[in-house]
Amino acid sequence: MALLDQWKEIAYNEAAGTEKLQQIWNAYFLEEKDIYAQLLKNPDEVVKGTVKELADRFNVSLMTMTGFLDGINDSLVEKNPVEEMEEDTEVNLGFDKELLYKNMVAAEADWLYNLEEWKEIFDDDRRKALYKEQKSSTTIVKDKKVYPNDPCPCGSGKKYKKCCGKKS
């Protein structure tokens, strides 16, 4: 069984009960935070190795590293084969800094996008701009409704009901 399937069986197993799942996720989030803090200290270094080697390097379990690799994959310059990963699969952690920051914002992971290490990478204004950019990208803006007596949006100068809104 691929590592990702094993991780999902543990992390999303509703039969384990809410309290047990909460413990699993709380422990995972603490370890995840530590891994990101280490990676962000040298953000231009592309960390590479097997899944097992990275788990050992960051002093976490194989399952924690699997969950981490699944979570960071959308922020990587070169995606890892997370669906088929095994212990000896070669992976990399070469991330796009802006994309990673935005993905942390999208995940509402304030414990990650508020890490001190980000201050060395982006100044306050850039972090605020990235935050705002991410939040506005998911905001739905409805078009203004055109009523029958409004000027037609096509620019003809006619009322909408006499132009494009005319029923044939």
Short mmCIF file of C-alpha atoms in Angstrom, two decimals:
data_model
loop_
_atom_site.label_atom_id
_atom_site.label_comp_id
_atom_site.label_asym_id
_atom_site.label_seq_id
_atom_site.Cartn_x
_atom_site.Cartn_y
_atom_site.Cartn_z
CA MET A 1 0.00 0.00 0.00
CA ALA A 2 1.36 3.44 -0.96
CA LEU A 3 2.39 5.70 1.92
CA LEU A 4 -0.29 8.28 1.11
CA ASP A 5 -3.03 5.65 1.45
CA GLN A 6 -1.59 4.61 4.83
CA TRP A 7 -1.48 8.25 5.95
CA LYS A 8 -5.10 8.82 4.92
CA GLU A 9 -6.21 5.68 6.80
CA ILE A 10 -4.67 7.13 9.96
CA ALA A 11 -5.46 10.84 9.57
CA TYR A 12 -9.00 10.54 8.24
CA ASN A 13 -10.21 7.40 10.03
CA GLU A 14 -13.56 8.43 11.52
CA ALA A 15 -13.80 5.10 13.33
CA ALA A 16 -10.91 6.27 15.54
CA GLY A 17 -13.21 8.86 17.09
CA THR A 18 -13.09 12.65 17.16
CA GLU A 19 -10.80 12.91 20.18
CA LYS A 20 -8.18 10.53 18.73
CA LEU A 21 -8.25 12.31 15.35
CA GLN A 22 -7.87 15.66 17.10
CA GLN A 23 -4.77 14.34 18.90
CA ILE A 24 -3.31 13.04 15.64
CA TRP A 25 -3.85 16.37 13.86
CA ASN A 26 -2.60 18.50 16.77
CA ALA A 27 0.63 16.48 16.89
CA TYR A 28 0.94 16.67 13.10
CA PHE A 29 0.46 20.47 13.03
CA LEU A 30 3.24 20.97 15.60
CA GLU A 31 5.68 18.85 13.59
CA GLU A 32 4.58 20.49 10.34
CA LYS A 33 5.26 23.92 11.83
CA ASP A 34 8.78 22.85 12.83
CA ILE A 35 9.53 21.49 9.34
CA TYR A 36 8.37 24.72 7.69
CA ALA A 37 10.39 26.81 10.14
CA GLN A 38 13.51 24.86 9.17
CA LEU A 39 12.79 25.08 5.44
CA LEU A 40 12.09 28.81 5.57
CA LYS A 41 15.44 29.54 7.23
CA ASN A 42 17.07 28.74 3.88
CA PRO A 43 14.20 29.12 1.36
CA ASP A 44 16.35 28.90 -1.78
CA GLU A 45 17.83 25.51 -0.89
CA VAL A 46 16.08 22.65 -2.65
CA VAL A 47 16.00 19.87 -0.06
CA LYS A 48 16.06 16.43 -1.72
CA GLY A 49 16.14 12.82 -0.59
CA THR A 50 13.98 9.77 -0.17
CA VAL A 51 10.83 10.03 1.93
CA LYS A 52 12.62 8.05 4.67
CA GLU A 53 15.73 10.28 4.53
CA LEU A 54 13.61 13.43 4.86
CA ALA A 55 11.64 11.94 7.75
CA ASP A 56 14.96 11.21 9.50
CA ARG A 57 16.42 14.62 8.62
CA PHE A 58 13.44 16.46 10.14
CA ASN A 59 13.11 13.95 12.99
CA VAL A 60 9.51 12.98 12.23
CA SER A 61 7.74 9.70 11.51
CA LEU A 62 7.34 8.37 8.00
CA MET A 63 3.59 9.06 8.19
CA THR A 64 4.13 12.67 9.28
CA MET A 65 6.53 13.21 6.38
CA THR A 66 4.00 11.64 4.01
CA GLY A 67 1.29 14.03 5.21
CA PHE A 68 3.73 16.94 4.93
CA LEU A 69 4.70 15.99 1.36
CA ASP A 70 1.03 15.75 0.41
CA GLY A 71 0.35 19.17 1.91
CA ILE A 72 3.29 21.01 0.33
CA ASN A 73 2.99 19.39 -3.10
CA ASP A 74 0.81 22.14 -4.63
CA SER A 75 3.46 24.71 -3.64
CA LEU A 76 6.41 22.92 -5.22
CA VAL A 77 8.16 24.00 -8.40
CA GLU A 78 8.50 20.32 -9.36
CA LYS A 79 5.67 18.14 -8.01
CA ASN A 80 6.39 14.87 -6.20
CA PRO A 81 4.60 11.60 -7.08
CA VAL A 82 2.67 11.64 -3.79
CA GLU A 83 0.06 9.11 -4.90
CA GLU A 84 2.66 6.35 -5.47
CA MET A 85 5.31 7.30 -2.86
CA GLU A 86 7.12 4.61 -0.96
CA GLU A 87 9.92 4.94 1.63
CA ASP A 88 12.63 4.93 -1.02
CA THR A 89 10.92 7.35 -3.46
CA GLU A 90 13.14 10.34 -4.30
CA VAL A 91 11.34 13.61 -3.52
CA ASN A 92 12.21 17.29 -3.33
CA LEU A 93 11.02 20.26 -1.31
CA GLY A 94 11.85 23.02 -3.81
CA PHE A 95 8.95 25.38 -3.22
CA ASP A 96 7.76 28.61 -4.83
CA LYS A 97 7.87 31.07 -1.91
CA GLU A 98 4.92 33.22 -2.98
CA LEU A 99 2.79 30.23 -3.87
CA LEU A 100 3.58 28.53 -0.57
CA TYR A 101 2.62 31.66 1.38
CA LYS A 102 -0.65 32.00 -0.54
CA ASN A 103 -1.46 28.30 -0.08
CA MET A 104 -0.93 28.67 3.66
CA VAL A 105 -3.34 31.62 3.63
CA ALA A 106 -5.85 29.63 1.56
CA ALA A 107 -5.64 26.77 4.07
CA GLU A 108 -6.24 29.31 6.84
CA ALA A 109 -3.10 27.98 8.53
CA ASP A 110 -2.22 31.12 10.49
CA TRP A 111 0.33 29.16 12.53
CA LEU A 112 2.23 28.71 9.25
CA TYR A 113 1.84 31.99 7.38
CA ASN A 114 2.62 33.88 10.60
CA LEU A 115 5.93 32.07 11.18
CA GLU A 116 8.75 34.47 12.10
CA GLU A 117 10.87 33.07 9.25
CA TRP A 118 8.59 34.73 6.68
CA LYS A 119 9.80 38.15 7.89
CA GLU A 120 13.25 37.39 6.46
CA ILE A 121 11.75 36.39 3.10
CA PHE A 122 9.07 39.05 2.53
CA ASP A 123 8.66 42.46 4.16
CA ASP A 124 5.36 43.37 5.85
CA ASP A 125 3.97 45.08 2.75
CA ARG A 126 4.69 42.08 0.51
CA ARG A 127 3.15 39.63 3.00
CA LYS A 128 0.04 41.82 3.26
CA ALA A 129 -0.18 42.05 -0.54
CA LEU A 130 0.14 38.27 -0.94
CA TYR A 131 -2.48 37.73 1.78
CA LYS A 132 -4.88 40.16 0.12
CA GLU A 133 -4.20 38.68 -3.34
CA GLN A 134 -5.04 35.18 -2.09
CA LYS A 135 -8.17 36.25 -0.23
CA SER A 136 -9.50 38.29 -3.16
CA SER A 137 -8.86 35.42 -5.59
CA THR A 138 -11.55 33.40 -3.82
CA THR A 139 -14.06 36.24 -3.50
CA ILE A 140 -17.04 35.95 -5.82
CA VAL A 141 -18.09 39.24 -7.40
CA LYS A 142 -21.57 39.30 -8.88
CA ASP A 143 -22.21 41.36 -11.98
CA LYS A 144 -24.50 44.32 -11.50
CA LYS A 145 -28.06 43.40 -12.44
CA VAL A 146 -29.38 45.18 -15.49
CA TYR A 147 -33.00 46.28 -15.17
CA PRO A 148 -35.33 46.86 -18.16
CA ASN A 149 -35.19 50.68 -17.97
CA ASP A 150 -31.37 50.84 -17.49
CA PRO A 151 -29.16 51.89 -20.40
CA CYS A 152 -28.16 48.81 -22.40
CA PRO A 153 -24.67 47.53 -21.45
CA CYS A 154 -23.85 47.09 -25.16
CA GLY A 155 -23.44 50.87 -25.44
CA SER A 156 -26.22 51.52 -27.98
CA GLY A 157 -27.74 54.28 -25.86
CA LYS A 158 -31.12 52.54 -25.89
CA LYS A 159 -32.89 51.20 -22.85
CA TYR A 160 -32.05 47.54 -22.16
CA LYS A 161 -35.69 46.47 -22.76
CA LYS A 162 -35.64 48.04 -26.26
CA CYS A 163 -32.22 46.60 -27.18
CA CYS A 164 -30.50 43.43 -25.94
CA GLY A 165 -33.26 42.65 -23.44
CA LYS A 166 -35.90 42.58 -26.16
CA LYS A 167 -37.83 39.34 -26.26
CA SER A 168 -38.07 37.94 -29.76
#
